[in-house]
Every structure is written in C-alpha cells, then in structure tokens.
Short mmCIF file of C-alpha atoms in Angstrom, two decimals:
data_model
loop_
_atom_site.label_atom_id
_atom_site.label_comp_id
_atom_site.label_asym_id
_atom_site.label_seq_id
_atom_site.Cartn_x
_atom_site.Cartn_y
_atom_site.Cartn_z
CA UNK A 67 -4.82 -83.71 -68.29
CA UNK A 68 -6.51 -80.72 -70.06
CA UNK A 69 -4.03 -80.96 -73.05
CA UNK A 70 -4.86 -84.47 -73.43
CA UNK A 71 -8.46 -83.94 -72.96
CA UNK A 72 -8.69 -80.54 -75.39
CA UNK A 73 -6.25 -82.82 -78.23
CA UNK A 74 -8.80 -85.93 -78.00
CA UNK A 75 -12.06 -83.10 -78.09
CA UNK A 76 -9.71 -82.13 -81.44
CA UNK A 77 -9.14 -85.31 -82.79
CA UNK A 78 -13.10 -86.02 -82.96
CA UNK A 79 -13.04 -83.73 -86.24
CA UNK A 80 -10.43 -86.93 -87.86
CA UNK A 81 -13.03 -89.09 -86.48
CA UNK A 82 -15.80 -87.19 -89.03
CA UNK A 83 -13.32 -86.89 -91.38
CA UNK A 84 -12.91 -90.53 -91.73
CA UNK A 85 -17.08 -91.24 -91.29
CA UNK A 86 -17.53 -89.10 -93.59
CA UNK A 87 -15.37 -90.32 -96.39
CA UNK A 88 -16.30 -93.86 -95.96
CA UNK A 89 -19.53 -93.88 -95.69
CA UNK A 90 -20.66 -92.92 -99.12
CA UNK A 91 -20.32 -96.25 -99.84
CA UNK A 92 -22.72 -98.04 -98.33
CA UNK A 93 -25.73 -94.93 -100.51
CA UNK A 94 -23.47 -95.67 -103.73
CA UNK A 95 -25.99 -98.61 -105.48
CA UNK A 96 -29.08 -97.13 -103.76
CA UNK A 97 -28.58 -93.48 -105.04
CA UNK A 98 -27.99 -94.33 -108.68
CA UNK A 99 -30.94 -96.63 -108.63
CA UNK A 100 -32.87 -94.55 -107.16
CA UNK A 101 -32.02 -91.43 -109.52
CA UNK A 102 -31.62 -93.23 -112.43
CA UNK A 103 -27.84 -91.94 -112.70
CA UNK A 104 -25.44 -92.26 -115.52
CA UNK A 105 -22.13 -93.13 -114.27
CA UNK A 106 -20.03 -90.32 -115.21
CA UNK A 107 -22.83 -88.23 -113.33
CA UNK A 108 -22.75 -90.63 -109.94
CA UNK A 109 -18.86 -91.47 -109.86
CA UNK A 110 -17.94 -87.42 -110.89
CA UNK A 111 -21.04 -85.35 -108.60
CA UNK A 112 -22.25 -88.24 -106.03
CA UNK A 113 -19.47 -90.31 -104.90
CA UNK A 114 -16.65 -87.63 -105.38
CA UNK A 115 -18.45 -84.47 -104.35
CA UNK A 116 -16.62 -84.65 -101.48
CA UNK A 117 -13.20 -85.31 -102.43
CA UNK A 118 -13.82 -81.86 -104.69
CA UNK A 119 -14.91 -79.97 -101.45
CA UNK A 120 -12.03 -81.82 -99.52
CA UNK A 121 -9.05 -80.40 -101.78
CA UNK A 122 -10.93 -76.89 -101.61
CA UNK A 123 -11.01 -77.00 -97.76
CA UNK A 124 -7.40 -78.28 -97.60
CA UNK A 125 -6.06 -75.74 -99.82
CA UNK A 126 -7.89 -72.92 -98.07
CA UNK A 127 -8.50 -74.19 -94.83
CA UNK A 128 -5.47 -72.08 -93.04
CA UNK A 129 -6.93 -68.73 -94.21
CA UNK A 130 -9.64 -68.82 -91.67
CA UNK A 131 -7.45 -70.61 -88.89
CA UNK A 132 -5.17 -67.28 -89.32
CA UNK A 133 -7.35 -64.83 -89.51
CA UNK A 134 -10.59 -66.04 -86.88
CA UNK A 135 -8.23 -68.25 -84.94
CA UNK A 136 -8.24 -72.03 -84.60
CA UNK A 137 -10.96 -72.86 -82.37
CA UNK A 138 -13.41 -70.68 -84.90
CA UNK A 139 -12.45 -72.58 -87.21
CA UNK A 140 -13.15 -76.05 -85.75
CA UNK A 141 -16.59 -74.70 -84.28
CA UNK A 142 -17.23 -73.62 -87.79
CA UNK A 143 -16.19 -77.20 -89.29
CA UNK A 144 -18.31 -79.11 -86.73
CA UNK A 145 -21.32 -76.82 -88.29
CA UNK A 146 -20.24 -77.87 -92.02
CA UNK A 147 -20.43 -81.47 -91.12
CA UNK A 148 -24.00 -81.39 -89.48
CA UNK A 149 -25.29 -79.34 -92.34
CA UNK A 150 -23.90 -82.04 -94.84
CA UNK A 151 -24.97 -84.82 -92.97
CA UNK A 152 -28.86 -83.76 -92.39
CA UNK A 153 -28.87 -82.07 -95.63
CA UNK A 154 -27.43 -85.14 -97.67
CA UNK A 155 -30.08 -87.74 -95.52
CA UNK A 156 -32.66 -85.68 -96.74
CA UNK A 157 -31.98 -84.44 -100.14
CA UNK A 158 -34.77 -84.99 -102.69
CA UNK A 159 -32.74 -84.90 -105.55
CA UNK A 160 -28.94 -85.23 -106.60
CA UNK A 161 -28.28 -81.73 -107.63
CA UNK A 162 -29.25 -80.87 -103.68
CA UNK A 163 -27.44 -84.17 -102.60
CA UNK A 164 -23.99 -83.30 -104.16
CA UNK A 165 -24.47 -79.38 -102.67
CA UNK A 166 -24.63 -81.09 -99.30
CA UNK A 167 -21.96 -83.18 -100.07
CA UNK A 168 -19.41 -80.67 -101.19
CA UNK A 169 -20.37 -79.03 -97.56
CA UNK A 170 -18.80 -82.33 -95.68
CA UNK A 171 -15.82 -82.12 -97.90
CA UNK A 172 -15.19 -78.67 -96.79
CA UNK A 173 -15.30 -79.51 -93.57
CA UNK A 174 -12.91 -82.69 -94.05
CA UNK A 175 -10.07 -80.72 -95.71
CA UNK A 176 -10.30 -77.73 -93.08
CA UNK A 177 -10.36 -80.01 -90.40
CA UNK A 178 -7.42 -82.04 -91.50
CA UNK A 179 -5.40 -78.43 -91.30
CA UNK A 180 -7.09 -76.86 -88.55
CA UNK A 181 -6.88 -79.55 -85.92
CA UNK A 182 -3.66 -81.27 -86.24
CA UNK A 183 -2.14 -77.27 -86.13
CA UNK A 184 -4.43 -76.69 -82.60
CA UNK A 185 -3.07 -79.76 -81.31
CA UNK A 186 0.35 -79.22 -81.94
CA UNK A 187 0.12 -75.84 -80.78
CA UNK A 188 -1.21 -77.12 -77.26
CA UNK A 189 0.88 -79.76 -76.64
CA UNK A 190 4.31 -79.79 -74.90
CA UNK A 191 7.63 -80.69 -76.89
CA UNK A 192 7.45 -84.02 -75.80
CA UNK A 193 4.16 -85.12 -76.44
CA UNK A 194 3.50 -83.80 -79.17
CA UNK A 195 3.81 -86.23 -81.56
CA UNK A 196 2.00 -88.42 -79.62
CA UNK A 197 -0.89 -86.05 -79.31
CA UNK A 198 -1.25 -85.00 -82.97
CA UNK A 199 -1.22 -88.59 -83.95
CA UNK A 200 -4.64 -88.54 -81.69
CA UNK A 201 -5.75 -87.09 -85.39
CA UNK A 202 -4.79 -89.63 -87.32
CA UNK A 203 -5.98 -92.56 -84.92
CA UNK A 204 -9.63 -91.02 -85.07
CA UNK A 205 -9.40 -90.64 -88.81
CA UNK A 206 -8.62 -94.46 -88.80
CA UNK A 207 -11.79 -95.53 -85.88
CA UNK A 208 -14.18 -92.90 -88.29
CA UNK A 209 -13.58 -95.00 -91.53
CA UNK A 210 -13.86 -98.51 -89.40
CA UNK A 211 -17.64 -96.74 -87.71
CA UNK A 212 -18.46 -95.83 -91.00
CA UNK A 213 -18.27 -99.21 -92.71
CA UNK A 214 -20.10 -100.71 -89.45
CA UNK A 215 -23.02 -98.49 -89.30
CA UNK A 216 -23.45 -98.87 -93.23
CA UNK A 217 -23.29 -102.94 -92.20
CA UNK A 218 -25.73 -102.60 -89.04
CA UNK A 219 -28.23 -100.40 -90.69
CA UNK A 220 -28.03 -101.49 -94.85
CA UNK A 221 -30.43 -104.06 -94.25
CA UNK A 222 -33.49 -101.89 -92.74
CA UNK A 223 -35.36 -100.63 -96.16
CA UNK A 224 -35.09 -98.69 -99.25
CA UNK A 225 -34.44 -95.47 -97.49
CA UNK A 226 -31.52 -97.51 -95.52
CA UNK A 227 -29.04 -94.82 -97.24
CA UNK A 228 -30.30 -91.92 -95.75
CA UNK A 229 -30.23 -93.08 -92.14
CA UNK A 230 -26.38 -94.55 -93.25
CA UNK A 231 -25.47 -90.64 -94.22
CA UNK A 232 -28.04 -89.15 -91.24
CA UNK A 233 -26.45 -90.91 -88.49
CA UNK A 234 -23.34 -88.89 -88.67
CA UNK A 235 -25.58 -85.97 -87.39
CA UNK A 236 -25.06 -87.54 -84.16
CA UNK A 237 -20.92 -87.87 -83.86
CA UNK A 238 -20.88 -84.34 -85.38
CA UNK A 239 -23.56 -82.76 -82.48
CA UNK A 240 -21.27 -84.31 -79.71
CA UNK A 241 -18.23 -82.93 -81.60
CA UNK A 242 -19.95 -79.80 -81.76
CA UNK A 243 -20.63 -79.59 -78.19
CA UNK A 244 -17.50 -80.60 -76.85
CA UNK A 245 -15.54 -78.44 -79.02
CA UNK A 246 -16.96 -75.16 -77.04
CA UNK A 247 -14.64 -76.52 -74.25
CA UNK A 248 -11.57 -75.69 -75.30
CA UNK A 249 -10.33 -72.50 -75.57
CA UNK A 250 -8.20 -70.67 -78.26
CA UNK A 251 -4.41 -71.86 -79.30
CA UNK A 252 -2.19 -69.77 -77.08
CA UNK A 253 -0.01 -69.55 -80.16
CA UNK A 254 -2.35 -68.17 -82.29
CA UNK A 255 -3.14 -65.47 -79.50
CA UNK A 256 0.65 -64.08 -79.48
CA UNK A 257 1.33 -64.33 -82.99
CA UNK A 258 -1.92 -63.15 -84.88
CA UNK A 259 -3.85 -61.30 -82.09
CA UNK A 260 -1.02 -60.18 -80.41
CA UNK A 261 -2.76 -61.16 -76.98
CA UNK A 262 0.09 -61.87 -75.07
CA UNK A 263 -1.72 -61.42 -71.28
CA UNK A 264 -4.91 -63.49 -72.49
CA UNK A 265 -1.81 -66.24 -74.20
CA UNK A 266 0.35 -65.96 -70.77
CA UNK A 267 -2.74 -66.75 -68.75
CA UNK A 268 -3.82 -69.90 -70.76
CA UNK A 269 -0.27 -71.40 -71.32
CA UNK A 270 -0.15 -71.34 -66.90
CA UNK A 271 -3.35 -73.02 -67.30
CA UNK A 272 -1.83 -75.90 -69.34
CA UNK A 273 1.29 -75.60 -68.32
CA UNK A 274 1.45 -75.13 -64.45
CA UNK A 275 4.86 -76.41 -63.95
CA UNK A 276 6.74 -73.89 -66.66
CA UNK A 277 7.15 -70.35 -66.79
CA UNK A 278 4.32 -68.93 -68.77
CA UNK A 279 6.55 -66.17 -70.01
CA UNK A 280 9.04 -68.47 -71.31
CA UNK A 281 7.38 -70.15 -72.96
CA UNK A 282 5.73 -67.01 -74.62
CA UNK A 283 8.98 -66.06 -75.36
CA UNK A 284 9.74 -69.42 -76.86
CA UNK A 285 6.83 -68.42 -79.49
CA UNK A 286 7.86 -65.00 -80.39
CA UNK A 287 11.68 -67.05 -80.89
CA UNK A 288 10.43 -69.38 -83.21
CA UNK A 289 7.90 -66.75 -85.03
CA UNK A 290 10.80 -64.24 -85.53
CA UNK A 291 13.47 -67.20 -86.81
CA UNK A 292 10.69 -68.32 -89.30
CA UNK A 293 9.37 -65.10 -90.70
CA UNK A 294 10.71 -64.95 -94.31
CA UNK A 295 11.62 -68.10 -94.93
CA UNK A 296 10.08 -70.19 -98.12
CA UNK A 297 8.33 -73.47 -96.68
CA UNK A 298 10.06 -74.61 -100.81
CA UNK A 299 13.44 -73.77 -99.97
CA UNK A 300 16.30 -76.58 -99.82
CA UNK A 301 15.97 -76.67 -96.59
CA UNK A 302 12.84 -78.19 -96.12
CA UNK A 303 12.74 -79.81 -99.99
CA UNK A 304 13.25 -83.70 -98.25
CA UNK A 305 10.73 -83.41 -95.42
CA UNK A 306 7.79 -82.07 -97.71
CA UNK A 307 8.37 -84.66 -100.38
CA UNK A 308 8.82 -87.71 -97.75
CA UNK A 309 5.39 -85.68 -96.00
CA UNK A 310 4.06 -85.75 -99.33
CA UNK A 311 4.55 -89.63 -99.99
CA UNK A 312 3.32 -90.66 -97.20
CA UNK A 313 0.02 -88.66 -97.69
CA UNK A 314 0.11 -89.21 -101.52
CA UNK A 315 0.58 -93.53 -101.10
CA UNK A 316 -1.80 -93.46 -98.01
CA UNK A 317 -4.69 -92.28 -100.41
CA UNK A 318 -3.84 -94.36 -103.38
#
C-alpha cells in the first residue's frame, strides 16, 4: 500500500508536467495582444520557452537525482513549478514571462527523469510496469485539466490568462506537500550513498514479506553487472531506438 501510495504522490509531478505544457494555450492570443508581439518573438520566447527549459531539464535532470538523491530532486522540481506558475501569472512583461517560463520547463524535463526512475526503484518486479505507467497516466489527466481550466476560466476577463497559468500554483502546493512523505529510493541509498543499514531498513518497510538483505544484495548484483557497460552498445541499440520512437511520434 505504501509503494502504491509513494508511486501515485510521484506521478503528481506527470500530472504538472502535462498542465503545464498544455496550458499555454489558452494565454497564447491574449499575451501577444496584450504585448504587441511579433510572431517569431511569441512562437520562439512565449509559447516555446518551455519546451527550451524542458530539453535542458531532460538532458541534465539525472545529475542532481545522482548526486542529492531522488526525492531532492522531486522536492526541488515541485519548487520550480510553483515559482513558474506564480511568477508567469504575474509577470509584467514578456522578457520576465519567458524567465518564468523556462523555470516550468525545467521542472517538466527533470521530472520526467526523476520520477519515473523513483518509481521504478520502489516498486517490486512485478508491478513495476504498472506503477511507472502511474507517470504517464497523470501526464495524460494534466494535459486533459489543463485544457478544462483554460475552458472554465477563459471567459472571466482580460486578465483570464493569468488566473489560466496561476491556477497551477495550486496542483503544484499539494504536490509539494505530499512529496515530503516519501522517503528516499532505497536504491539510490546503496549505490550512491552507500547507506546500506538506512536502505535495509526502508526496503523491510516496503517490502515486509522479503528479505531486506536480499534484496540489497539484488542491487549491489545488478549495480556490479552494469558498471562499464555503454547504454549505445549493440546490446541495447533496438530497445533505445523503439524507446526513442515511441517518445519521438508521441510528441509529433
């Protein structure tokens, strides 16, 4: 039951991820008219602002999960997203408004590394799948809340597109404060803090039924067997480019 609960806590930052890509849409007409904004300006530093921090915060986003650990790192993305969404609802000019929105993206590419990795590393063999796809399914419900709030609240004024961007303050709070609940990735404990009491203790909290030390063992295994070993060689070659489709088509 905690797995489950700790993976859905997780998946909220998928659920940002997808608000916060969709719902620049509904502040696209009202922010150029409102600036006066060329289009190469709007489509290259207002609508895709975020996209720029997004690849950034994909790229980069395991450097911080490895070195402060994975919950850190999510604590620290929940921050990103607050800052972006307050700062973007209450920008007075574009130069501010794109600063704020590079923020989110940084938060929406770290999160898309940082979470499904401290799901997968939580969850049994044979949920697993199931429980990373909790990611996913949130991205999916963010996007759909996104396009409903911009619906519910694009009729209200001329400052309708700030409360459409501001409202995510309130998804990312909750995130925030649910995210303190869950506690580091047992994985990350034995391989890059080398805590393997602290790791033994949590994995009998999650796993009451298994040997904790086995399944400590089972992580030094799979570090050792891994260590050295080019993510480009042959052996993987097929299931990065098939990964790589699917990702690639999904955003077309």
């Amino acid at each position: 039951m905690k797995i489950f609960r700790w993976s859905v806590t997780v998946a909220l930052a998928g659920f940002l991820f997808g608000f916060d890509t969709a719902v620049i849409s509904g502040a696209d007409q009202p922010i150029q008219k409102l600036w006066q904004l060329g289009d190469f300006f709007h489509g290259t530093f207002i609508m895709s602002m975020a996209l720029w921090g997004t690849v950034v915060g994909a790229l980069f986003g395991g450097i911080p999960c490895n070195k402060w650990g994975r919950r850190k790192t999510l604590i620290w993305i929940g921050v990103l997203y607050l800052v972006s969404a307050l700062g973007s609802a209450l920008a007075p000019d574009p130069y501010l408004f794109s600063i704020m929105r590079f923020i989110g993206g940084l938060g929406v590419g770290a999160s898309s590394v940082a979470a499904p990795i401290y799901i997968s590393e939580i969850a049994p063999k044979a949920r697993r799948g199931r429980l990373v796809a909790l990611y996913q399914l949130m991205l999916v419900v963010g996007i759909f809340a996104a396009y409903a709030s911009n619906w519910v609240i694009g009729e209200t004024g001329p400052n309708a597109w700030r409360f459409m961007l501001g409202i995510e303050a309130i998804p990312a709070t909750l995130y925030l404060i649910m995210i303190f609940t869950v506690s580091e990735s047992p994985r990350w404990l034995v391989v890059y803090k080398h805590d393997v009491e602290k790791a033994t203790s949590l994995l009998q909290e999650l796993n009451p039924d298994i040997d904790p030390n086995h399944l400590v063992d089972e992580i030094k295994r799979s570090e050792s067997e891994s260590t050295g070993k080019s993510l480009w060689s042959s052996k993987y070659q097929t299931v990065i480019l098939l990964a790589f489709a699917v990702a690639f088509f999904n955003q077309l």
